[in-house]
PDB file of C-alpha atoms and ligand atoms in Angstrom:
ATOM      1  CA  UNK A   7      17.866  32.109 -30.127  1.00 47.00           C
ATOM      2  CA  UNK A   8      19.443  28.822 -30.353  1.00 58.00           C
ATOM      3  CA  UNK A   9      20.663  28.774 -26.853  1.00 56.00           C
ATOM      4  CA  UNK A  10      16.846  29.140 -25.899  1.00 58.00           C
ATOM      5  CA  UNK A  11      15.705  26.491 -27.753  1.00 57.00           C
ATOM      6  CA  UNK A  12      18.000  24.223 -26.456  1.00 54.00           C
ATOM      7  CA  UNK A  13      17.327  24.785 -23.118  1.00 53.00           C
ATOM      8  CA  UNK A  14      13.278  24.811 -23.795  1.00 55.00           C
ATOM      9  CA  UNK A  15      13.727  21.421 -25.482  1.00 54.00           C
ATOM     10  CA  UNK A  16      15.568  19.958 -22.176  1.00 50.00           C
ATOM     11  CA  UNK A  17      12.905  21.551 -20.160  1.00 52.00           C
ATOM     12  CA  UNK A  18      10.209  19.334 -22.241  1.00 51.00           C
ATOM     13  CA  UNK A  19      12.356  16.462 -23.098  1.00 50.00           C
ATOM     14  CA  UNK A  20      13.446  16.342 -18.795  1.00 48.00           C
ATOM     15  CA  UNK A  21       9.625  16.558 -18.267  1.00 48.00           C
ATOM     16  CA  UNK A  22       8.380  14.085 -20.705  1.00 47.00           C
ATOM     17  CA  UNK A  23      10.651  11.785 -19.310  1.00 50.00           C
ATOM     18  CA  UNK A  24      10.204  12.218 -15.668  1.00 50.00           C
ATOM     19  CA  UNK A  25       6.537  12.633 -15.567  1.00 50.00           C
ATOM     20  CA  UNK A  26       5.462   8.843 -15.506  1.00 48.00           C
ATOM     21  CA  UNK A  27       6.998   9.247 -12.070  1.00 50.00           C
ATOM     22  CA  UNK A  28       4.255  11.339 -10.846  1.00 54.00           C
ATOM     23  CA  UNK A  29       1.300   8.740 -11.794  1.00 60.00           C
ATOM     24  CA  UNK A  30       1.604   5.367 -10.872  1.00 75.00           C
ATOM     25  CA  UNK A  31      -1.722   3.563 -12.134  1.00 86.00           C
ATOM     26  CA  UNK A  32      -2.659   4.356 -15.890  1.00 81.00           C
ATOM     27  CA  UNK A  33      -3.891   7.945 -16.653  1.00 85.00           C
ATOM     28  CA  UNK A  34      -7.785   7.345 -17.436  1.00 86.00           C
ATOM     29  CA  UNK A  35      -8.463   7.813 -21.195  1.00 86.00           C
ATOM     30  CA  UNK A  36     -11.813   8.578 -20.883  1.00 90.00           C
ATOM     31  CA  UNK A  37     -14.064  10.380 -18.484  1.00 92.00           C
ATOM     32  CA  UNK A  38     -15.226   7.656 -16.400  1.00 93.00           C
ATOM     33  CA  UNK A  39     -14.284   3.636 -16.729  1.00 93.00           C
ATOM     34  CA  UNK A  40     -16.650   2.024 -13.730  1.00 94.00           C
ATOM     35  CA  UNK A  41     -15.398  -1.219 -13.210  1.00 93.00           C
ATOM     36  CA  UNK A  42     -17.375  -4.690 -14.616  1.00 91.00           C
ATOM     37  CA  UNK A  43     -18.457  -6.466 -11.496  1.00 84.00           C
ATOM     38  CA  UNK A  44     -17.615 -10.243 -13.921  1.00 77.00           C
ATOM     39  CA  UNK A  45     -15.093 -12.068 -11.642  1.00 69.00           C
ATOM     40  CA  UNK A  46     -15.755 -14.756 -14.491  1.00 74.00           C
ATOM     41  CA  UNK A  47     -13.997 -12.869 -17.422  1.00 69.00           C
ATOM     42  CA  UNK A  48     -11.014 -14.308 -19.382  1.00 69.00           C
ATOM     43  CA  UNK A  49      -9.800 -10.734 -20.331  1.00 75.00           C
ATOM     44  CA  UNK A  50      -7.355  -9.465 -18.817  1.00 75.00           C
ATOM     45  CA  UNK A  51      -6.297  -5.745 -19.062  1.00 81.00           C
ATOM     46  CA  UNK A  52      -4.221  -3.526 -16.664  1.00 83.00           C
ATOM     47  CA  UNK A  53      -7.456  -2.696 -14.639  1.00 84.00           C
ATOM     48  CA  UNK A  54     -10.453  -3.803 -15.034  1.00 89.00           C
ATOM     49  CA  UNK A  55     -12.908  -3.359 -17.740  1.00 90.00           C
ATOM     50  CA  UNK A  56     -15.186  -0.534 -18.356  1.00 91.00           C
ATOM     51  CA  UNK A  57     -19.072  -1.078 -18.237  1.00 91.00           C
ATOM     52  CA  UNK A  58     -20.542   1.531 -20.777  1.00 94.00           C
ATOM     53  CA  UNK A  59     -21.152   5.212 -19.528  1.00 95.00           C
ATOM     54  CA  UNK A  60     -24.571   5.009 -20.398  1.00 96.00           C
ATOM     55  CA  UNK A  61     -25.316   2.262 -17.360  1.00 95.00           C
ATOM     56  CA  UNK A  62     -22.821   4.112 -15.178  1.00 97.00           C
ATOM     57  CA  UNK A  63     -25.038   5.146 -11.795  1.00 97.00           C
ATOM     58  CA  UNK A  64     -23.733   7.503  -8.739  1.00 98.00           C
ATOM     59  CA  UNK A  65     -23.413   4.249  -6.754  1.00 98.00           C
ATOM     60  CA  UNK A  66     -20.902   3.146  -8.786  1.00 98.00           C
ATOM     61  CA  UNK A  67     -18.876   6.122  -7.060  1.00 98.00           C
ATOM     62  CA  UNK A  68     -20.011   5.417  -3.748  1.00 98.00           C
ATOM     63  CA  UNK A  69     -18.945   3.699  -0.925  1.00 98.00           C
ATOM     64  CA  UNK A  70     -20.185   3.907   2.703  1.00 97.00           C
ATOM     65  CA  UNK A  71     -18.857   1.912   6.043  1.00 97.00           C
ATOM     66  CA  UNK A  72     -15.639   3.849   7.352  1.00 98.00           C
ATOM     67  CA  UNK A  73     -17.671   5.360   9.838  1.00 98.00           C
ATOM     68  CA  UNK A  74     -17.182   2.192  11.600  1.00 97.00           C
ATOM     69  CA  UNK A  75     -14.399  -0.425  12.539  1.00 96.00           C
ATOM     70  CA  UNK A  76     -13.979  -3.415  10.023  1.00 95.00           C
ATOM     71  CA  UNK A  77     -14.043  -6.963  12.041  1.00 91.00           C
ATOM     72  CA  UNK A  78     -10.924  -7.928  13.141  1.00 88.00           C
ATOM     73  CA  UNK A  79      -9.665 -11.447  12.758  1.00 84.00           C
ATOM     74  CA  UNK A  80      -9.281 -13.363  15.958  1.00 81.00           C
ATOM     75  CA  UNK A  81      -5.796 -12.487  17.785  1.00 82.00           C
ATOM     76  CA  UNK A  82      -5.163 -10.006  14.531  1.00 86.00           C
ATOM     77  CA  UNK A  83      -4.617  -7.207  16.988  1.00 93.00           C
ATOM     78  CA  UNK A  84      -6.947  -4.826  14.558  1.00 95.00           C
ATOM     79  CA  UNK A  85      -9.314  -4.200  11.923  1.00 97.00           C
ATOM     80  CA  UNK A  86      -9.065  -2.706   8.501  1.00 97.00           C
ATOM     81  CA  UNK A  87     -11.162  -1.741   5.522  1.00 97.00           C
ATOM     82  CA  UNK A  88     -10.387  -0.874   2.468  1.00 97.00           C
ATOM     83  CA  UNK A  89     -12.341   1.156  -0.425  1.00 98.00           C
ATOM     84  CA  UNK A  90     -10.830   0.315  -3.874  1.00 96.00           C
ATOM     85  CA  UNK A  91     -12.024  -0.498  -7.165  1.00 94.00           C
ATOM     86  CA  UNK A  92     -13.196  -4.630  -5.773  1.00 93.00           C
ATOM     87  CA  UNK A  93     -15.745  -2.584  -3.937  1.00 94.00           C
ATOM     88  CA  UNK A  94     -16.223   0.765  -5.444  1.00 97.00           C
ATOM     89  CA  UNK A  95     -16.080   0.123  -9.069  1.00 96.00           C
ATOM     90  CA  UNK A  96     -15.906   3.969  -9.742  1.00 97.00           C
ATOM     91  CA  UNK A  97     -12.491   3.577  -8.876  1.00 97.00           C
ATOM     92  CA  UNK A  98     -11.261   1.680 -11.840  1.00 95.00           C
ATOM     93  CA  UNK A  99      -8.453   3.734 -13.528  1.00 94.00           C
ATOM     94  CA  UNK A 100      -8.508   6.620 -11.123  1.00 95.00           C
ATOM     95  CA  UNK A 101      -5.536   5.412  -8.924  1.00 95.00           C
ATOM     96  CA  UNK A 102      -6.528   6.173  -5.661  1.00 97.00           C
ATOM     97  CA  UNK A 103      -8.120   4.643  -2.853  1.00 98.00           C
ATOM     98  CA  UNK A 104      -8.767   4.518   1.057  1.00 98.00           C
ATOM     99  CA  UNK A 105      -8.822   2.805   4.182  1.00 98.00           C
ATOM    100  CA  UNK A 106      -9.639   2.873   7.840  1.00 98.00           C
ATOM    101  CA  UNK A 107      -7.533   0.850  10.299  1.00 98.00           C
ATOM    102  CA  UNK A 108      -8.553   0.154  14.019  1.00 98.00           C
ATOM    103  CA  UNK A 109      -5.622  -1.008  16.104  1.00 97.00           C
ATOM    104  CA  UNK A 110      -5.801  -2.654  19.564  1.00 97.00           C
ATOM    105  CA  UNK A 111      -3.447  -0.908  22.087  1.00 97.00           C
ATOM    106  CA  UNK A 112       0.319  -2.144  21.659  1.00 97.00           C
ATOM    107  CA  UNK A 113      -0.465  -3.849  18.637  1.00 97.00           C
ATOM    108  CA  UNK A 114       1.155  -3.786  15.720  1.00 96.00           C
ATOM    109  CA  UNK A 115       0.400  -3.205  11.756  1.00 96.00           C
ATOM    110  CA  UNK A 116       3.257  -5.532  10.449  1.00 95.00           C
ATOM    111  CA  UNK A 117       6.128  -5.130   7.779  1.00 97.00           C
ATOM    112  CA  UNK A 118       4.895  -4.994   4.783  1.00 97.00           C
ATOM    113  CA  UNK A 119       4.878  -3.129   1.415  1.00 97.00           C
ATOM    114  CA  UNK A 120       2.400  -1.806  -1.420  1.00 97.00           C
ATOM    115  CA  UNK A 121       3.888  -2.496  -4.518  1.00 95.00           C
ATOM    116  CA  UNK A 122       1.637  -0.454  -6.535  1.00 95.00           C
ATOM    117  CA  UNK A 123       1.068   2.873  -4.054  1.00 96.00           C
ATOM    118  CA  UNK A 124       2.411   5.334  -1.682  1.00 97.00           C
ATOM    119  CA  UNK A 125       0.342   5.064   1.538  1.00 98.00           C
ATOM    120  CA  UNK A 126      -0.619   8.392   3.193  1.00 98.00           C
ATOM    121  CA  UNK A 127      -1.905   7.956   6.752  1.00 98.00           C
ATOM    122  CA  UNK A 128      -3.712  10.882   8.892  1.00 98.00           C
ATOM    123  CA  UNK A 129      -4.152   9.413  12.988  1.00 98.00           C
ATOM    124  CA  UNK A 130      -8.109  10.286  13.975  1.00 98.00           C
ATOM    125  CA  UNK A 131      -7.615   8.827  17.402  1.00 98.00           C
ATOM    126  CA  UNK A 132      -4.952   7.260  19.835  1.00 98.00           C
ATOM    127  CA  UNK A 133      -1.221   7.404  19.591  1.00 98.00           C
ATOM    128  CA  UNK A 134       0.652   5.623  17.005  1.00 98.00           C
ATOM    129  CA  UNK A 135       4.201   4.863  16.177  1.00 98.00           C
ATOM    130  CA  UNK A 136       4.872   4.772  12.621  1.00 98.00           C
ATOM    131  CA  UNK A 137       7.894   3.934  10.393  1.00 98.00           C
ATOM    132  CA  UNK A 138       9.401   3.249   7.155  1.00 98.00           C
ATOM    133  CA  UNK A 139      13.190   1.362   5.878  1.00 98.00           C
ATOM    134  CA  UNK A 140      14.854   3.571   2.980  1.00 97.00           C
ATOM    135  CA  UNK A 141      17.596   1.451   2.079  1.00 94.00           C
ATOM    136  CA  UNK A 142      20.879   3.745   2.067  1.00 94.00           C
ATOM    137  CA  UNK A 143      22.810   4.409  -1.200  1.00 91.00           C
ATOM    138  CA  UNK A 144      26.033   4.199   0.232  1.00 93.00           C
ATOM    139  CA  UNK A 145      25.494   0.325   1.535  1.00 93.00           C
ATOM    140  CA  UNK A 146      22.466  -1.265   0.210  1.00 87.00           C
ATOM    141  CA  UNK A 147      22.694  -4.024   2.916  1.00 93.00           C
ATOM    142  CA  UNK A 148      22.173  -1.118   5.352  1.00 96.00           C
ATOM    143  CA  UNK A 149      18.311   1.016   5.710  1.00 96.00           C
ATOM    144  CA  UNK A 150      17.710   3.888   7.483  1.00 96.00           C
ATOM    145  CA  UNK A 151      14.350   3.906   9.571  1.00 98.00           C
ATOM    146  CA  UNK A 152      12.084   7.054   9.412  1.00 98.00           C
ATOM    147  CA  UNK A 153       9.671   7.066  12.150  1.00 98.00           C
ATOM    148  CA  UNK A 154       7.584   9.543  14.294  1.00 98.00           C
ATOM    149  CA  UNK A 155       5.062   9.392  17.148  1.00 98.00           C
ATOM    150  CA  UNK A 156       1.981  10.799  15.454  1.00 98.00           C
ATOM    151  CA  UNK A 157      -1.254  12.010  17.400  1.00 98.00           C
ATOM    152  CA  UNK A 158      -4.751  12.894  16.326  1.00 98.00           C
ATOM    153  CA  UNK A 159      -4.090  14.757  12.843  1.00 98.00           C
ATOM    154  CA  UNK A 160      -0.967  13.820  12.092  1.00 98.00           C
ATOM    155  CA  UNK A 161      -0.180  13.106   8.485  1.00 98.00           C
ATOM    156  CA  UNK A 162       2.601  10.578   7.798  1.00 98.00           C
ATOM    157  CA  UNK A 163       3.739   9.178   4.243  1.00 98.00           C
ATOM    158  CA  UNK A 164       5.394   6.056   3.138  1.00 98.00           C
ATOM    159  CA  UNK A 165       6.778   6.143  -0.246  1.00 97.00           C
ATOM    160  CA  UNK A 166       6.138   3.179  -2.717  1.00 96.00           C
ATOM    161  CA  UNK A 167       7.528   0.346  -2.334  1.00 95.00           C
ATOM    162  CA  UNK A 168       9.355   0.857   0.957  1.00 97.00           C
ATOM    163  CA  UNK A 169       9.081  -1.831   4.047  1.00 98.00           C
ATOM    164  CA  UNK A 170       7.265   0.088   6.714  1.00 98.00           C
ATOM    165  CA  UNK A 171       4.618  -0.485  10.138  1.00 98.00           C
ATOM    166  CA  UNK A 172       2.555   0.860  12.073  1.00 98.00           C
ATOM    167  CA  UNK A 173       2.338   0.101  16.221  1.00 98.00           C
ATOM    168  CA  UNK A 174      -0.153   1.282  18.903  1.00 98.00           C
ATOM    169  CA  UNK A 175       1.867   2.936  21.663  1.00 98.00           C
ATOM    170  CA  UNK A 176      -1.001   4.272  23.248  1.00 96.00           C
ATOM    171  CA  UNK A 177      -3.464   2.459  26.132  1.00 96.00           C
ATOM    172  CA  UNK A 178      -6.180   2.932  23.987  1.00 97.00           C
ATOM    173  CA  UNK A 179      -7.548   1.815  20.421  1.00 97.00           C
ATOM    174  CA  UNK A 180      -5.565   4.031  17.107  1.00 98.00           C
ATOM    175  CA  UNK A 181      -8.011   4.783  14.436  1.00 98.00           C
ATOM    176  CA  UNK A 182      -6.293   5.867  11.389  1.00 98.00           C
ATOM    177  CA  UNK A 183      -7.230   6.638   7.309  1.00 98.00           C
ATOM    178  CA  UNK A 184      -5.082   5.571   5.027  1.00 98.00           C
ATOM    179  CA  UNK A 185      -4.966   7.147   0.876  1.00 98.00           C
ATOM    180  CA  UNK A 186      -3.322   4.857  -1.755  1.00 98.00           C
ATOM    181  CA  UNK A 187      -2.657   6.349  -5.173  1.00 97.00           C
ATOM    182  CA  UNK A 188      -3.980   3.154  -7.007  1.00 96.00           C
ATOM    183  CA  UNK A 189      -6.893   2.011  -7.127  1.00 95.00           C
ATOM    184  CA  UNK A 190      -5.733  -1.265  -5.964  1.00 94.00           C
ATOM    185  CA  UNK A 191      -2.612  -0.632  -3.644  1.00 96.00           C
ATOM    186  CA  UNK A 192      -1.581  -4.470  -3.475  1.00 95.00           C
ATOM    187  CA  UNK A 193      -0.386  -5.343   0.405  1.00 96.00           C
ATOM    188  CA  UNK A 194       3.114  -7.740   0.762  1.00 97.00           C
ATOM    189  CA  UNK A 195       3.844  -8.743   4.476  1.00 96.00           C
ATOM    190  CA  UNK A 196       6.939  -9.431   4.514  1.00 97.00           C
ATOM    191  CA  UNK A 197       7.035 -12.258   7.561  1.00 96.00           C
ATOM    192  CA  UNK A 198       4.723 -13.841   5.677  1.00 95.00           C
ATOM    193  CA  UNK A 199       5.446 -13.701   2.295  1.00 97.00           C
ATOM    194  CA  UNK A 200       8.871 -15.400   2.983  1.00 97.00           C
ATOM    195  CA  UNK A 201       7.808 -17.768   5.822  1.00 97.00           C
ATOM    196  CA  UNK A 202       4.386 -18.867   4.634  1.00 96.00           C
ATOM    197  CA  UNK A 203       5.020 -18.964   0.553  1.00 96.00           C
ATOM    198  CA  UNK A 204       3.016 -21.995  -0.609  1.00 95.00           C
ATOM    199  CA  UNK A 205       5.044 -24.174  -2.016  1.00 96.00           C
ATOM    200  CA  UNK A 206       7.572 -23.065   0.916  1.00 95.00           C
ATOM    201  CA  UNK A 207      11.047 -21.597   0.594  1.00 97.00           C
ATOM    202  CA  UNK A 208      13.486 -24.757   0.715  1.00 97.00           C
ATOM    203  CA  UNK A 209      15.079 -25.171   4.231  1.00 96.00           C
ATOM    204  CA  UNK A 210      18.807 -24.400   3.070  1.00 97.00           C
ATOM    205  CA  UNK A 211      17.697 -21.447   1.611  1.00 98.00           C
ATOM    206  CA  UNK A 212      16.012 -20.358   4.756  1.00 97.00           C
ATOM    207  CA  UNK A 213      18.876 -21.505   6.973  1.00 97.00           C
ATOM    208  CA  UNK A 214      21.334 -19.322   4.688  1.00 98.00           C
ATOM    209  CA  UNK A 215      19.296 -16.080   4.087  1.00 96.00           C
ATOM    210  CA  UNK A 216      18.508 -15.087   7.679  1.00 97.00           C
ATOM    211  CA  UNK A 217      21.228 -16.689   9.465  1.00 97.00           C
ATOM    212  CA  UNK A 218      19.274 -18.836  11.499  1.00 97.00           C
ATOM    213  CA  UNK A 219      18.527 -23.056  12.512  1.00 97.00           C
ATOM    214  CA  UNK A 220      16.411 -25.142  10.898  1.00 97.00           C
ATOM    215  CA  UNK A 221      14.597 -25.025  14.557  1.00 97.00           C
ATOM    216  CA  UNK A 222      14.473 -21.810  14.242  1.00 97.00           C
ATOM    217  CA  UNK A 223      13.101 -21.496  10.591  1.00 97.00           C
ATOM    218  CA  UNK A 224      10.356 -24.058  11.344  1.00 96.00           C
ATOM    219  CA  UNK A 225       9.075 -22.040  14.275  1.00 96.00           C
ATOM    220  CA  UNK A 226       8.818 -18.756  12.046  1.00 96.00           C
ATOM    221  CA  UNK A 227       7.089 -21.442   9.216  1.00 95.00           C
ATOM    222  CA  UNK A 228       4.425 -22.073  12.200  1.00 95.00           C
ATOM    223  CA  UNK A 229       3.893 -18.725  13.315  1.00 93.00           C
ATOM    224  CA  UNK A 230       3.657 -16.735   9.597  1.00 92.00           C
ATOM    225  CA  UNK A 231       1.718 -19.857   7.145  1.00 88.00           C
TER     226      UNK A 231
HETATM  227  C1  NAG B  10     -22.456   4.194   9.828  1.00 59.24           C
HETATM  228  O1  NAG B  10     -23.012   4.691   8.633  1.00 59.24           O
HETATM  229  C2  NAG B  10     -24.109   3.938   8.149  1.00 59.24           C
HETATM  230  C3  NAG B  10     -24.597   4.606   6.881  1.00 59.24           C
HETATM  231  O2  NAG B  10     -23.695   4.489   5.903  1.00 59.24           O
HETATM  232  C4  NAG B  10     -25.228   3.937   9.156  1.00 59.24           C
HETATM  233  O3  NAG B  10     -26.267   3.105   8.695  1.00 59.24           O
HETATM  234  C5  NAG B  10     -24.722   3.427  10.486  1.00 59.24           C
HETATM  235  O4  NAG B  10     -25.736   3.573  11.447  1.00 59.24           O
HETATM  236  C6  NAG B  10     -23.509   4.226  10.920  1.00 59.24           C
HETATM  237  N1  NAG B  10     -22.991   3.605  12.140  1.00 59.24           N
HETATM  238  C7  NAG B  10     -22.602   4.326  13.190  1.00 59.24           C
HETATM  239  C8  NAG B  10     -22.118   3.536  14.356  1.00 59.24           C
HETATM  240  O5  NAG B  10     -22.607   5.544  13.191  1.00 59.24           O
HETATM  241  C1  NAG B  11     -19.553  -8.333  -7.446  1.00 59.24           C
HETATM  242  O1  NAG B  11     -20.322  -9.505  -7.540  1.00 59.24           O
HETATM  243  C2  NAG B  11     -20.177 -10.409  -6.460  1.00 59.24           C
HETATM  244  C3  NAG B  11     -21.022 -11.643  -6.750  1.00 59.24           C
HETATM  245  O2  NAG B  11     -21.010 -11.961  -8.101  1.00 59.24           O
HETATM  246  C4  NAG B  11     -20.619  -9.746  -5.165  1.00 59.24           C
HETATM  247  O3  NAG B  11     -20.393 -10.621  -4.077  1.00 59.24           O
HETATM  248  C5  NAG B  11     -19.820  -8.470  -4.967  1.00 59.24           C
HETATM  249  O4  NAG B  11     -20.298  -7.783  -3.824  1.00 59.24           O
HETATM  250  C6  NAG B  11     -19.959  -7.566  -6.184  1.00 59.24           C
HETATM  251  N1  NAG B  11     -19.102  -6.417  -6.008  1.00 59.24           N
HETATM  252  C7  NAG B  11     -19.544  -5.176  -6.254  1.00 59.24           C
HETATM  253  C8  NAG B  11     -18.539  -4.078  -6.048  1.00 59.24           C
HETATM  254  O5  NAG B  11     -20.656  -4.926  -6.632  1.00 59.24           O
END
């Protein structure tokens, strides 16, 4: 009898404690929590703020658009789009979200990281080559690369928080989805993030972490601020 209840209280205590693992933005605490459009408020919470229910309409859960590409920056090699809680305020505490990304042939989607979400891509069209760093317990200076080739309906996952891309290998434009759980995924590219930080990363610093000239550093500053 005791034995049993040991074991059923490590079952519970085991799942208690491993269970924020499986949701990353805060569990709603109420039915539905659309999103205040007031880019003037002073309050800050970990999402946004609710309007109340009663002015809640089915817009507010509805976004339209990814039937067509987003417009891609000049020389940005492709397009995305996102739908998240800035533009569907339904969102707002339900931790997910999605995305349509239109990339030029041999272009590339790259380094960076969601802080906040795992990314789950599915290819609609063209050929893409996709990838993501898990750094390697043994030798945390060392990663190993996943990757795959993936082709009209091919699923591929990056887990959250790893360094990962995505390139067009094909001689025609990708289209892909991408699913965040969060509502608001949060991008980090790495090239820029280090080379175009505002103020920028001191020179010696620079120099030092990537092994490289001060030439060579203030060419990377030009080509990532
Ligand atoms: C995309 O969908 C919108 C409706 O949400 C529609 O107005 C538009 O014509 C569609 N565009 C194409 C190219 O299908
Ligand atoms: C929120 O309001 C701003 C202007 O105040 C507007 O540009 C934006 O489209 C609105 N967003 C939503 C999701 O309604």
């Amino acid at each position: 009898m005791s034995m049993w209840w040991f074991v059923t209280t490590l079952v519970i205590t085991v799942f208690i404690s491993n269970s924020p693992v499986y949701a990353y933005d805060n569990n709603p605490l109420q039915d539905i929590c659309v999103a205040v459009n007031d880019s003037h408020t002073s309050v800050f919470v970990n999402g946004k703020i609710c309007k109340n229910p009663k002015f809640a309409t089915a817009n507010d859960f509805f976004a339209s658009g990814l039937n067509v590409s987003g417009i891609a920056a000049p020389g940005a090699g492709g397009a995305a789009k996102f739908v998240d809680v800035n533009n569907m305020p339904g969102l707002n505490t339900l931790g997910i979200s999605i995305g349509r990304v239109d990339l030029e042939p041999q272009r590339l989607v790259p380094f960076h990281t969601h802080p906040r979400a795992t990314e789950l891509i599915t290819v609609l069209d063209g050929i893409l080559y996709a990838g993501f760093l898990v750094p390697d317990p043994a030798n945390f200076f060392k990663s190993r690369l996943f990757s795959k080739i993936l082709y009209p309906g091919d699923v591929f996952v990056f887990p959250i928080g790893l360094i990962h891309f995505q390139f067009n290998v094909g001689n025609k434009k990708a289209t892909y989805l991408t699913a965040f759980n969060s509502q608001n995924p949060g991008f980090i590219f790495i090239p820029n993030s280090i080379f175009g930080s505002n103020p920028p990363i001191p020179d010696d610093v620079l120099t030092q972490g990537f092994q490289l000239s001060k030439t060579q550093i203030t060419e990377l500053r030009r080509k990532f601020s």
